[in-house]
Coordinates of C-alpha atoms in Angstrom, one line a residue:
Chain A
M1 CA 0.0 0.0 0.0
Q2 CA 2.8 2.3 1.0
Q3 CA 4.6 1.5 -2.3
S4 CA 1.7 2.3 -4.6
S5 CA 0.8 5.5 -2.9
I6 CA 4.1 7.2 -3.6
P7 CA 3.5 7.9 -7.4
K8 CA -0.1 8.9 -6.5
Y9 CA 1.3 11.3 -3.9
L10 CA 3.8 12.7 -6.4
L11 CA 1.1 13.4 -8.9
K12 CA -1.1 15.1 -6.3
R13 CA 1.9 17.2 -5.2
L14 CA 2.5 18.2 -8.8
L15 CA -1.1 19.2 -9.4
M16 CA -1.0 21.2 -6.2
A17 CA 2.1 23.0 -7.4
I18 CA 0.5 23.8 -10.7
F19 CA -2.6 25.2 -9.1
V20 CA -0.5 27.4 -6.7
L21 CA 1.6 28.5 -9.7
L22 CA -1.6 29.6 -11.4
L23 CA -2.6 31.7 -8.4
V24 CA 0.8 33.2 -8.3
T25 CA 0.6 34.4 -11.9
I26 CA -2.7 36.0 -11.1
I27 CA -1.2 37.8 -8.1
V28 CA 1.8 39.0 -10.0
F29 CA -0.2 40.1 -13.0
G30 CA -2.9 41.8 -10.9
A31 CA -0.4 43.6 -8.7
V32 CA 1.5 45.1 -11.5
R33 CA -1.7 46.0 -13.4
L34 CA -3.0 47.9 -10.3
A35 CA 0.3 49.7 -9.9
P36 CA 0.2 53.5 -10.5
G37 CA 1.8 55.0 -13.6
D38 CA 0.6 54.9 -17.2
P39 CA 2.5 52.5 -19.4
V40 CA 1.4 54.3 -22.5
Q41 CA 2.9 57.5 -21.1
A42 CA 6.1 55.7 -20.2
K43 CA 6.3 54.4 -23.8
I44 CA 5.7 57.7 -25.5
G45 CA 8.0 59.6 -23.2
P46 CA 7.7 63.2 -22.0
Y47 CA 8.4 64.8 -25.4
G48 CA 6.5 62.3 -27.6
D49 CA 3.4 62.6 -29.7
Y50 CA 0.3 62.8 -27.6
S51 CA -2.2 63.0 -30.4
E52 CA -5.3 60.7 -30.0
E53 CA -4.3 58.4 -32.8
N54 CA -0.8 57.9 -31.5
I55 CA -2.1 57.1 -28.0
A56 CA -4.5 54.6 -29.5
R57 CA -1.7 53.1 -31.6
V58 CA 0.6 52.7 -28.6
R59 CA -2.2 51.2 -26.5
A60 CA -2.8 48.6 -29.2
E61 CA 0.9 48.0 -29.5
L62 CA 1.1 47.2 -25.8
G63 CA -2.0 45.1 -26.0
L64 CA -3.9 47.3 -23.5
D65 CA -6.9 47.6 -25.8
K66 CA -7.8 44.0 -25.2
P67 CA -9.9 42.8 -22.2
F68 CA -8.1 42.2 -18.9
V69 CA -8.5 38.4 -19.1
V70 CA -7.2 38.2 -22.7
Q71 CA -4.2 40.4 -21.6
Y72 CA -3.5 38.0 -18.8
L73 CA -3.7 34.9 -21.1
I74 CA -1.4 36.5 -23.6
W75 CA 1.1 37.3 -20.8
V76 CA 1.0 33.7 -19.5
R77 CA 1.4 32.3 -23.1
D78 CA 4.4 34.6 -23.7
G79 CA 5.8 33.8 -20.3
L80 CA 5.8 30.1 -21.1
R81 CA 8.0 30.9 -24.1
F82 CA 10.2 32.9 -21.7
D83 CA 9.1 36.1 -23.5
F84 CA 8.5 38.7 -20.9
G85 CA 8.4 41.8 -23.1
V86 CA 11.0 44.5 -23.2
S87 CA 12.4 46.6 -20.4
L88 CA 10.8 50.0 -20.3
R89 CA 14.1 51.4 -19.3
N90 CA 16.4 50.3 -22.2
G91 CA 14.2 48.3 -24.5
A92 CA 16.2 45.1 -24.0
P93 CA 14.3 41.8 -23.7
V94 CA 13.5 41.3 -20.0
G95 CA 14.1 37.5 -20.3
Q96 CA 17.6 38.1 -21.5
L97 CA 18.4 40.6 -18.8
I98 CA 17.2 38.2 -16.1
M99 CA 19.3 35.4 -17.6
Q100 CA 22.4 37.5 -17.2
K101 CA 21.6 38.3 -13.6
I102 CA 20.8 34.7 -12.4
P103 CA 24.4 33.4 -12.3
V104 CA 25.5 36.6 -10.4
S105 CA 23.0 36.0 -7.7
L106 CA 23.5 32.2 -7.7
E107 CA 27.2 32.7 -6.9
L108 CA 26.4 34.8 -3.9
I109 CA 23.6 32.5 -2.6
V110 CA 25.6 29.3 -3.1
L111 CA 28.7 30.8 -1.3
S112 CA 26.7 32.2 1.6
M113 CA 24.8 29.0 2.0
L114 CA 28.0 27.0 2.0
I115 CA 29.5 29.2 4.7
A116 CA 26.3 29.0 6.7
I117 CA 26.3 25.2 6.5
L118 CA 29.9 24.9 7.5
I119 CA 29.2 27.0 10.6
S120 CA 25.8 25.7 11.6
I121 CA 26.3 21.9 11.3
P122 CA 29.0 21.7 13.9
L123 CA 27.4 24.4 16.2
G124 CA 24.0 22.8 16.0
V125 CA 25.1 19.2 16.5
F126 CA 27.6 20.0 19.3
S127 CA 25.2 22.2 21.2
A128 CA 22.6 19.4 21.0
I129 CA 25.1 16.8 22.3
K130 CA 26.3 19.2 25.0
K131 CA 22.8 20.4 25.7
G132 CA 22.5 22.7 28.8
T133 CA 26.3 23.4 29.0
V134 CA 27.8 26.8 28.8
F135 CA 28.7 26.1 25.1
D136 CA 25.1 25.4 24.3
Q137 CA 24.0 28.5 26.0
I138 CA 26.5 30.7 24.2
V139 CA 25.4 29.3 20.9
S140 CA 21.8 29.8 21.7
V141 CA 22.3 33.4 22.8
T142 CA 24.3 34.3 19.7
S143 CA 21.8 32.8 17.3
T144 CA 18.9 34.5 19.1
G145 CA 20.9 37.7 18.7
F146 CA 21.6 37.2 15.0
L147 CA 17.9 36.6 14.3
A148 CA 17.2 40.2 15.5
I149 CA 19.8 41.9 13.4
P150 CA 18.5 43.3 10.1
S151 CA 20.7 42.3 7.1
F152 CA 21.5 45.9 6.2
S153 CA 22.8 46.7 9.8
L154 CA 25.1 43.7 9.7
G155 CA 26.3 44.6 6.3
L156 CA 26.9 48.2 7.3
L157 CA 28.8 47.0 10.4
L158 CA 31.0 44.7 8.2
M159 CA 31.6 47.7 5.9
I160 CA 32.7 49.9 8.8
V161 CA 35.2 47.4 10.0
F162 CA 36.6 45.8 6.8
A163 CA 36.2 48.6 4.3
V164 CA 36.4 51.9 6.3
Q165 CA 38.6 51.0 9.2
L166 CA 40.9 48.2 8.1
K167 CA 40.6 49.0 4.3
W168 CA 41.0 45.2 3.5
L169 CA 38.0 45.0 1.2
P170 CA 36.3 47.3 -1.3
P171 CA 33.0 48.7 0.2
N172 CA 30.8 47.8 -2.8
G173 CA 30.8 46.8 -6.4
Y174 CA 30.9 43.8 -8.7
V175 CA 33.4 42.2 -11.0
A176 CA 32.6 39.0 -12.9
F177 CA 34.6 35.9 -11.9
R178 CA 35.8 35.3 -15.4
D179 CA 37.1 38.8 -15.7
N180 CA 39.1 38.9 -12.5
P181 CA 38.6 36.0 -10.0
L182 CA 40.5 37.7 -7.2
M183 CA 38.6 40.9 -7.4
N184 CA 35.4 38.9 -7.7
L185 CA 36.3 37.2 -4.4
R186 CA 37.1 40.5 -2.7
Y187 CA 33.8 42.0 -3.7
I188 CA 31.7 38.9 -2.8
L189 CA 33.2 38.3 0.7
M190 CA 31.2 40.9 2.7
P191 CA 27.7 40.3 1.1
A192 CA 28.3 36.5 1.4
I193 CA 29.3 36.7 5.0
T194 CA 26.3 39.0 5.8
L195 CA 23.9 36.5 4.3
A196 CA 25.7 33.6 5.8
M197 CA 25.7 34.9 9.4
L198 CA 22.0 35.5 9.4
E199 CA 21.3 32.2 7.7
Q200 CA 23.5 30.2 10.1
A201 CA 21.5 31.5 13.1
S202 CA 18.2 29.9 12.0
L203 CA 20.0 26.8 10.6
T204 CA 21.8 26.2 13.8
R205 CA 18.6 26.4 15.8
Y206 CA 16.8 23.9 13.5
I207 CA 19.8 21.5 13.5
R208 CA 20.1 21.7 17.3
S209 CA 16.4 20.8 17.9
E210 CA 16.4 18.1 15.3
T211 CA 19.5 16.6 16.7
I212 CA 18.1 16.6 20.2
E213 CA 15.0 14.8 18.9
I214 CA 17.2 12.2 17.1
I215 CA 19.4 11.6 20.2
N216 CA 16.3 11.0 22.3
S217 CA 14.8 8.6 19.7
N218 CA 14.5 4.9 20.3
Y219 CA 17.0 3.7 17.8
V220 CA 19.8 5.8 19.2
R221 CA 18.9 4.7 22.7
T222 CA 19.0 1.1 21.5
A223 CA 22.4 1.6 19.9
K224 CA 23.6 3.1 23.1
A225 CA 22.1 0.2 25.1
K226 CA 23.9 -2.3 22.8
G227 CA 27.1 -0.8 24.3
L228 CA 28.3 1.1 21.2
S229 CA 30.6 4.0 22.1
P230 CA 28.9 7.4 22.1
K231 CA 31.1 8.4 19.2
M232 CA 29.9 5.5 17.1
V233 CA 26.3 6.2 18.0
Y234 CA 26.5 9.8 17.1
F235 CA 28.5 9.5 13.9
K236 CA 27.1 6.2 12.5
H237 CA 23.4 6.5 13.5
A238 CA 22.4 9.9 14.5
F239 CA 24.4 12.1 12.1
K240 CA 23.0 10.3 9.0
N241 CA 19.5 11.3 10.1
V242 CA 20.6 14.8 11.0
L243 CA 21.8 15.1 7.4
V244 CA 18.4 14.3 6.0
T245 CA 16.9 17.2 7.9
V246 CA 19.7 19.5 6.9
I247 CA 19.2 18.8 3.2
T248 CA 15.5 19.6 3.4
L249 CA 16.2 22.7 5.4
I250 CA 18.8 23.9 3.0
G251 CA 16.3 23.5 0.1
M252 CA 13.8 25.7 2.0
R253 CA 16.2 28.3 3.1
F254 CA 17.8 28.5 -0.3
A255 CA 14.5 29.5 -1.8
Q256 CA 14.0 32.2 0.9
L257 CA 17.5 33.5 0.3
I258 CA 16.7 34.3 -3.3
G259 CA 14.4 37.0 -2.0
G260 CA 16.7 38.0 0.8
T261 CA 19.4 39.0 -1.6
V262 CA 17.5 42.2 -2.6
I263 CA 18.7 44.2 0.3
V264 CA 22.2 42.8 0.5
E265 CA 22.9 43.1 -3.2
Q266 CA 21.6 46.6 -3.2
L267 CA 23.8 47.5 -0.2
F268 CA 27.0 46.1 -1.6
G269 CA 26.3 46.9 -5.3
W270 CA 26.5 43.3 -6.2
S271 CA 24.6 43.5 -9.5
G272 CA 22.6 40.3 -9.4
L273 CA 18.9 39.5 -9.6
G274 CA 18.0 41.3 -6.3
W275 CA 19.9 44.4 -7.4
F276 CA 18.1 44.3 -10.8
L277 CA 14.7 44.0 -9.2
Y278 CA 15.4 47.0 -7.0
Q279 CA 16.5 49.1 -10.0
S280 CA 13.4 48.0 -11.9
I281 CA 11.1 49.0 -9.0
V282 CA 12.8 52.4 -8.6
N283 CA 12.5 53.0 -12.3
R284 CA 8.9 51.7 -12.4
D285 CA 10.0 49.2 -15.1
Y286 CA 6.9 47.0 -14.7
P287 CA 7.7 44.2 -17.2
A288 CA 11.0 43.6 -15.5
V289 CA 9.4 43.6 -12.0
Q290 CA 6.7 41.2 -13.1
A291 CA 9.1 38.8 -14.7
T292 CA 11.7 38.8 -11.9
V293 CA 9.1 38.3 -9.1
L294 CA 7.4 35.6 -11.1
L295 CA 10.6 33.7 -11.8
V296 CA 11.6 33.8 -8.2
A297 CA 8.2 32.5 -7.1
V298 CA 8.4 29.7 -9.7
A299 CA 11.9 28.8 -8.4
F300 CA 10.5 28.9 -4.8
I301 CA 7.5 26.6 -5.6
F302 CA 9.8 24.2 -7.5
L303 CA 12.3 24.0 -4.7
N304 CA 9.6 23.5 -2.1
M305 CA 8.1 20.7 -4.2
L306 CA 11.5 19.1 -4.6
V307 CA 12.1 19.3 -0.9
D308 CA 8.7 17.7 -0.1
V309 CA 9.2 14.9 -2.6
M310 CA 12.8 14.2 -1.5
Y311 CA 11.6 14.1 2.1
T312 CA 9.0 11.5 1.4
V313 CA 11.4 9.4 -0.7
I314 CA 14.2 9.5 1.8
D315 CA 12.0 9.1 4.9
P316 CA 9.3 6.6 4.5
R317 CA 7.9 7.4 7.9
I318 CA 6.4 10.6 6.6
K319 CA 2.6 10.3 6.3
L320 CA 1.4 10.8 2.8
S321 CA -1.6 13.0 2.9
Chain B
M1 CA 20.2 28.4 37.6
K2 CA 18.2 27.9 34.4
K3 CA 15.2 29.6 36.0
K4 CA 17.3 32.6 36.9
T5 CA 18.5 33.2 33.3
I6 CA 15.0 33.0 32.0
R7 CA 13.8 35.6 34.5
F8 CA 16.7 37.9 33.6
T9 CA 16.0 37.8 29.9
T10 CA 12.3 38.3 30.5
I11 CA 12.8 41.3 32.6
F12 CA 15.3 42.7 30.1
A13 CA 12.7 42.1 27.3
L14 CA 9.8 43.6 29.2
T15 CA 11.9 46.7 30.0
I16 CA 12.8 47.3 26.4
V17 CA 9.4 46.6 25.0
S18 CA 7.6 48.8 27.5
A19 CA 10.1 51.6 27.0
A20 CA 9.5 51.4 23.2
I21 CA 5.8 51.5 23.7
L22 CA 6.0 54.5 26.0
M23 CA 8.2 56.3 23.5
A24 CA 5.7 55.5 20.8
L25 CA 2.9 56.9 22.9
F26 CA 4.6 59.9 24.6
P27 CA 7.7 60.7 22.7
S28 CA 8.1 64.2 24.1
L29 CA 8.6 62.7 27.6
F30 CA 11.9 61.3 26.5
T31 CA 13.5 64.1 24.6
Q32 CA 13.4 67.9 24.5
Y33 CA 14.5 68.1 20.8
D34 CA 12.3 68.2 17.8
P35 CA 13.2 65.2 15.5
L36 CA 12.8 67.4 12.4
E37 CA 14.7 70.5 13.7
L38 CA 17.7 71.4 11.5
D39 CA 20.9 72.7 12.9
M40 CA 23.5 72.8 10.2
S41 CA 26.3 74.0 12.4
N42 CA 26.1 70.8 14.4
K43 CA 25.9 68.1 11.7
L44 CA 27.2 64.5 11.9
Q45 CA 28.5 65.0 15.5
G46 CA 29.4 62.1 17.8
P47 CA 27.9 61.8 21.3
S48 CA 28.1 65.0 23.3
A49 CA 26.5 66.5 26.4
A50 CA 23.9 68.4 24.3
H51 CA 23.2 65.5 21.9
W52 CA 24.0 62.3 23.8
L53 CA 23.8 60.1 20.7
G54 CA 25.1 62.7 18.3
T55 CA 23.4 64.2 15.3
D56 CA 22.7 63.4 11.7
E57 CA 23.7 65.1 8.4
Y58 CA 21.3 68.0 9.0
G59 CA 22.3 68.4 12.7
R60 CA 19.1 66.7 13.9
D61 CA 19.3 65.1 17.3
L62 CA 19.6 61.3 16.8
W63 CA 18.2 60.3 20.2
S64 CA 15.0 62.3 19.5
R65 CA 14.8 60.7 16.0
I66 CA 15.1 57.3 17.6
V67 CA 12.4 58.2 20.2
F68 CA 10.0 59.5 17.6
G69 CA 10.9 56.6 15.2
A70 CA 9.6 54.2 17.8
R71 CA 6.1 55.3 17.0
I72 CA 6.5 54.1 13.4
S73 CA 8.2 50.8 14.2
I74 CA 5.8 49.9 17.0
S75 CA 2.6 50.9 15.2
V76 CA 3.6 49.2 12.0
G77 CA 4.9 46.1 13.8
F78 CA 2.0 45.6 16.1
G79 CA -0.5 46.9 13.5
A80 CA 0.7 44.4 10.9
A81 CA 0.7 41.5 13.3
A82 CA -2.8 42.4 14.4
L83 CA -4.1 42.6 10.9
A84 CA -2.4 39.3 10.0
M85 CA -4.1 37.8 13.0
L86 CA -7.5 39.1 11.9
L87 CA -7.0 37.6 8.4
G88 CA -5.2 34.5 9.3
V89 CA -7.1 33.2 12.4
P90 CA -10.6 33.0 10.8
L91 CA -9.2 31.4 7.6
G92 CA -7.2 28.9 9.6
L93 CA -10.2 28.1 11.8
L94 CA -12.4 27.6 8.8
A95 CA -9.9 25.5 6.9
G96 CA -9.2 23.2 9.9
F97 CA -12.7 22.9 11.1
V98 CA -14.7 22.5 7.9
G99 CA -12.0 20.6 6.1
K100 CA -12.4 19.0 2.6
T101 CA -12.7 21.3 -0.4
T102 CA -12.9 24.5 1.8
D103 CA -9.7 23.5 3.4
S104 CA -8.0 22.7 0.1
I105 CA -9.0 26.0 -1.5
I106 CA -8.0 28.1 1.5
M107 CA -4.7 26.3 1.8
R108 CA -3.8 26.7 -1.8
I109 CA -4.5 30.4 -1.7
M110 CA -2.2 30.7 1.3
D111 CA 0.4 28.6 -0.4
A112 CA 0.3 31.0 -3.3
F113 CA 1.0 33.9 -1.0
M114 CA 3.7 31.9 0.7
S115 CA 5.4 31.2 -2.6
F116 CA 7.1 34.6 -2.5
P117 CA 10.1 35.2 -0.3
S118 CA 8.6 37.7 2.2
V119 CA 10.6 40.8 1.3
L120 CA 9.8 40.2 -2.4
L121 CA 6.1 40.0 -1.9
A122 CA 6.2 43.1 0.2
I123 CA 8.1 44.9 -2.5
L124 CA 5.6 43.7 -5.2
L125 CA 2.7 44.9 -3.1
I126 CA 4.2 48.2 -2.2
T127 CA 4.6 49.2 -5.9
I128 CA 0.8 49.3 -6.1
F129 CA 0.4 51.9 -3.4
E130 CA 2.1 55.1 -2.3
P131 CA 4.4 54.2 0.5
S132 CA 3.0 55.1 4.0
A133 CA 2.6 53.6 7.4
L134 CA -0.9 52.3 6.5
T135 CA 0.3 50.7 3.3
L136 CA 3.1 49.1 5.1
I137 CA 0.8 47.6 7.7
F138 CA -1.5 46.2 5.0
T139 CA 1.4 44.9 2.9
I140 CA 3.2 43.2 5.8
S141 CA 0.0 41.6 7.0
I142 CA -0.5 40.1 3.6
V143 CA 3.0 38.7 3.8
S144 CA 2.4 37.0 7.1
F145 CA -1.3 36.0 7.4
P146 CA -0.8 32.7 5.6
A147 CA 1.7 31.5 8.2
Y148 CA -0.7 32.6 10.9
G149 CA -3.5 30.6 9.1
R150 CA -1.4 27.5 8.8
I151 CA -0.5 27.5 12.5
V152 CA -4.2 27.9 13.6
R153 CA -5.3 25.3 11.1
S154 CA -2.9 22.7 12.4
S155 CA -3.8 23.3 16.0
V156 CA -7.5 23.0 15.1
L157 CA -6.8 19.8 13.3
S158 CA -5.2 18.2 16.3
L159 CA -7.7 19.7 18.8
K160 CA -10.6 18.3 16.7
E161 CA -9.5 14.8 17.6
R162 CA -9.1 15.4 21.3
E163 CA -11.5 13.8 23.8
F164 CA -13.0 17.0 25.2
V165 CA -14.1 18.1 21.8
E166 CA -15.5 14.6 21.0
A167 CA -17.3 14.8 24.4
A168 CA -18.8 18.2 23.6
R169 CA -19.9 16.9 20.2
A170 CA -21.5 13.9 21.8
F171 CA -23.5 16.1 24.1
G172 CA -24.9 17.7 21.0
A173 CA -23.0 21.0 20.9
K174 CA -23.6 23.0 17.8
R175 CA -20.8 23.7 15.3
G176 CA -20.5 27.4 16.4
Y177 CA -20.3 26.4 20.0
L178 CA -17.7 23.8 19.2
L179 CA -15.6 26.2 17.2
F180 CA -15.7 29.3 19.4
R181 CA -16.2 27.8 22.9
T182 CA -14.2 24.6 22.8
I183 CA -11.6 24.9 20.0
L184 CA -10.7 28.6 19.8
P185 CA -9.8 29.1 23.5
N186 CA -7.4 26.2 23.2
C187 CA -5.7 27.8 20.2
A188 CA -5.3 31.1 22.1
S189 CA -1.9 30.4 23.4
A190 CA -0.5 29.6 20.0
I191 CA -2.2 32.7 18.6
I192 CA -0.7 34.9 21.2
V193 CA 2.8 33.5 20.8
Q194 CA 2.6 33.9 17.1
F195 CA 1.4 37.5 17.5
S196 CA 4.6 38.5 19.3
L197 CA 6.8 36.7 16.7
F198 CA 5.0 38.4 13.9
A199 CA 5.3 41.8 15.5
A200 CA 9.1 41.3 15.6
S201 CA 9.3 40.1 12.0
S202 CA 7.0 42.9 10.9
I203 CA 9.3 45.5 12.5
L204 CA 12.2 43.9 10.6
I205 CA 10.3 44.0 7.3
E206 CA 9.2 47.6 7.9
A207 CA 12.8 48.6 8.6
S208 CA 14.0 46.8 5.4
M209 CA 11.4 48.5 3.2
S210 CA 12.2 51.9 4.7
F211 CA 15.9 51.1 4.2
L212 CA 15.2 50.4 0.5
G213 CA 13.3 53.7 0.3
L214 CA 10.0 51.9 -0.3
G215 CA 8.6 52.4 3.2
I216 CA 8.3 55.4 5.4
Q217 CA 9.5 58.5 3.5
P218 CA 11.8 61.2 4.8
P219 CA 11.9 63.4 6.8
A220 CA 9.9 61.1 9.1
P221 CA 12.3 59.4 11.4
A222 CA 11.9 55.7 10.6
W223 CA 14.8 53.7 11.8
G224 CA 15.3 51.9 8.5
S225 CA 15.3 55.1 6.4
M226 CA 17.7 56.7 8.9
L227 CA 20.1 53.9 8.1
S228 CA 19.8 54.3 4.4
Y229 CA 20.9 57.9 4.8
A230 CA 23.6 57.0 7.4
K231 CA 25.1 54.7 4.7
T232 CA 26.1 57.7 2.7
Y233 CA 28.1 59.1 5.7
I234 CA 29.8 55.9 6.6
N235 CA 33.2 57.6 6.4
Q236 CA 32.2 60.5 8.6
S237 CA 30.1 59.1 11.4
V238 CA 30.0 55.6 12.8
T239 CA 27.5 56.5 15.5
Y240 CA 24.9 57.5 12.8
I241 CA 24.9 53.8 11.7
L242 CA 25.2 52.3 15.1
V243 CA 22.3 54.1 16.8
P244 CA 19.4 53.1 14.5
S245 CA 20.9 49.6 14.1
A246 CA 21.0 49.2 17.9
A247 CA 17.4 50.5 18.2
I248 CA 16.0 47.9 15.7
F249 CA 18.1 45.1 17.2
L250 CA 17.1 45.8 20.8
V251 CA 13.4 46.0 20.0
V252 CA 13.2 43.0 17.8
L253 CA 15.3 40.9 20.2
A254 CA 13.2 42.0 23.1
I255 CA 9.9 41.1 21.4
N256 CA 11.3 37.7 20.3
L257 CA 12.5 37.0 23.8
L258 CA 9.1 38.0 25.2
G259 CA 7.5 35.6 22.7
D260 CA 9.7 32.8 23.9
A261 CA 8.9 33.6 27.5
L262 CA 5.2 33.6 26.7
R263 CA 5.5 30.3 25.0
E264 CA 7.0 28.7 28.1
W265 CA 4.6 30.4 30.4
L266 CA 1.4 29.5 28.4
D267 CA 2.5 26.0 27.4
P268 CA 4.8 24.5 29.9
M269 CA 4.3 21.1 28.3
K270 CA 6.3 22.1 25.3
L271 CA 9.3 23.3 27.3
K272 CA 12.3 21.3 26.2

């Protein structure tokens, strides 16, 4: 019974994701359509031709003469072909602009995630094993503290220390890795550490509580009762299960980080997707805003689905419902 | 020993939160300076006897801007958490109690709103409106109501199977009575704890939006927008960056700690 229900569950999960995706497109389309500012005016520009025929022509060109629902359907159809229209700012295809920005953000997100994992696994696991000790309390106080720091404050503090006082790192900017790997590294360090420090705080908390649960579980107690050394128990039995949790957590946090980069990229001038979104908002470049938000939401839904599916496949105890 | 540390952090949290609320209500009790008063001869100064936290790029007193800024942070933070509660709790109750198709529809709508990283959804929604405190409250509550709904729904689902609810049903209690008299009071502690956590996260989102220039507009002294200006003067004045940062940090930390304390106090069974 358990065996046959897995494909059924996957199908159900996929249908759910598609339905949610549909709602997301409606939210994004609706929000941007409700936004102030006249796209016709933006297209014609301040010194353009405002005769009635020209306004009607531009409206037709932008597809605004059609009913709302038809406009939405056309937008979805084009979106499926990765055609999101052209940027109001420079006339370049939005899809192309976004494709250029994705690797830039991905580099930052992957690096900060990596740093966060390297910090939080040992901290989380050891504070669980040493629960109640001074070490555990220090870890818990620091992660509670980090959860209350806004990303821009942490970023600015790093900037004060490493750019203004010590002058070790450039305060902000971006250089592509293939142009100059060393400069790329110098620019990425502060934004990556900012994101990583905030990320490790919540990861450490999760890993700690998961590890405590696993340590108290029956199979670990059995392994201990069998007379295995604590080291063997922790590394052979417990740690494997901690890793399962860590993988699912990383998937979820990764998706959240895509959104979290807006502030940090803007602060450090790291010209990735978040920076691009911010510029588009400030310039009221609606096609670009629409496409970026939609793509991030799609990535988010996809990652969450992947995490869910992986979780059920890895851990058969999860109830399929 | 453990008990002692809990008490200390709770007292610390209570002090900070009540100070912030008092500042929000009666700012002029805490400072004699007008937060908008310019004094160009005293700009970007460090702490001094006259301005004990220093001044900003227009010579405005930083302490008085922090005090008056508390009104924005506290009202947006608590306002957004309250509105999220008003939206999320009924939806969660309905989804959990009625179940079936109603549950699926409500949950998918919440999933859709949760498919955006929170800052991103806030940014998307804020483009629709002119930035103001009310807009921020509305926007942030839209960001957090689905999480509220989910929590309420899951506690309703587990309460529905409990014996005392079964018993009430067996005695012929009507649906309304079951929902509001037996189930809702037992969700109350989860709702209250979430309220404090959402108030803290709302303050962080408000500060982030104001920092990006999409929230409270200058010259109003929002802590987040103070920092976006302080950034420009990073070479001249470190205090200008430290002061608003510390304000946000302390208030968010205190509300989170208060939430933890409430959780332990209201639900001693969950204490690990």
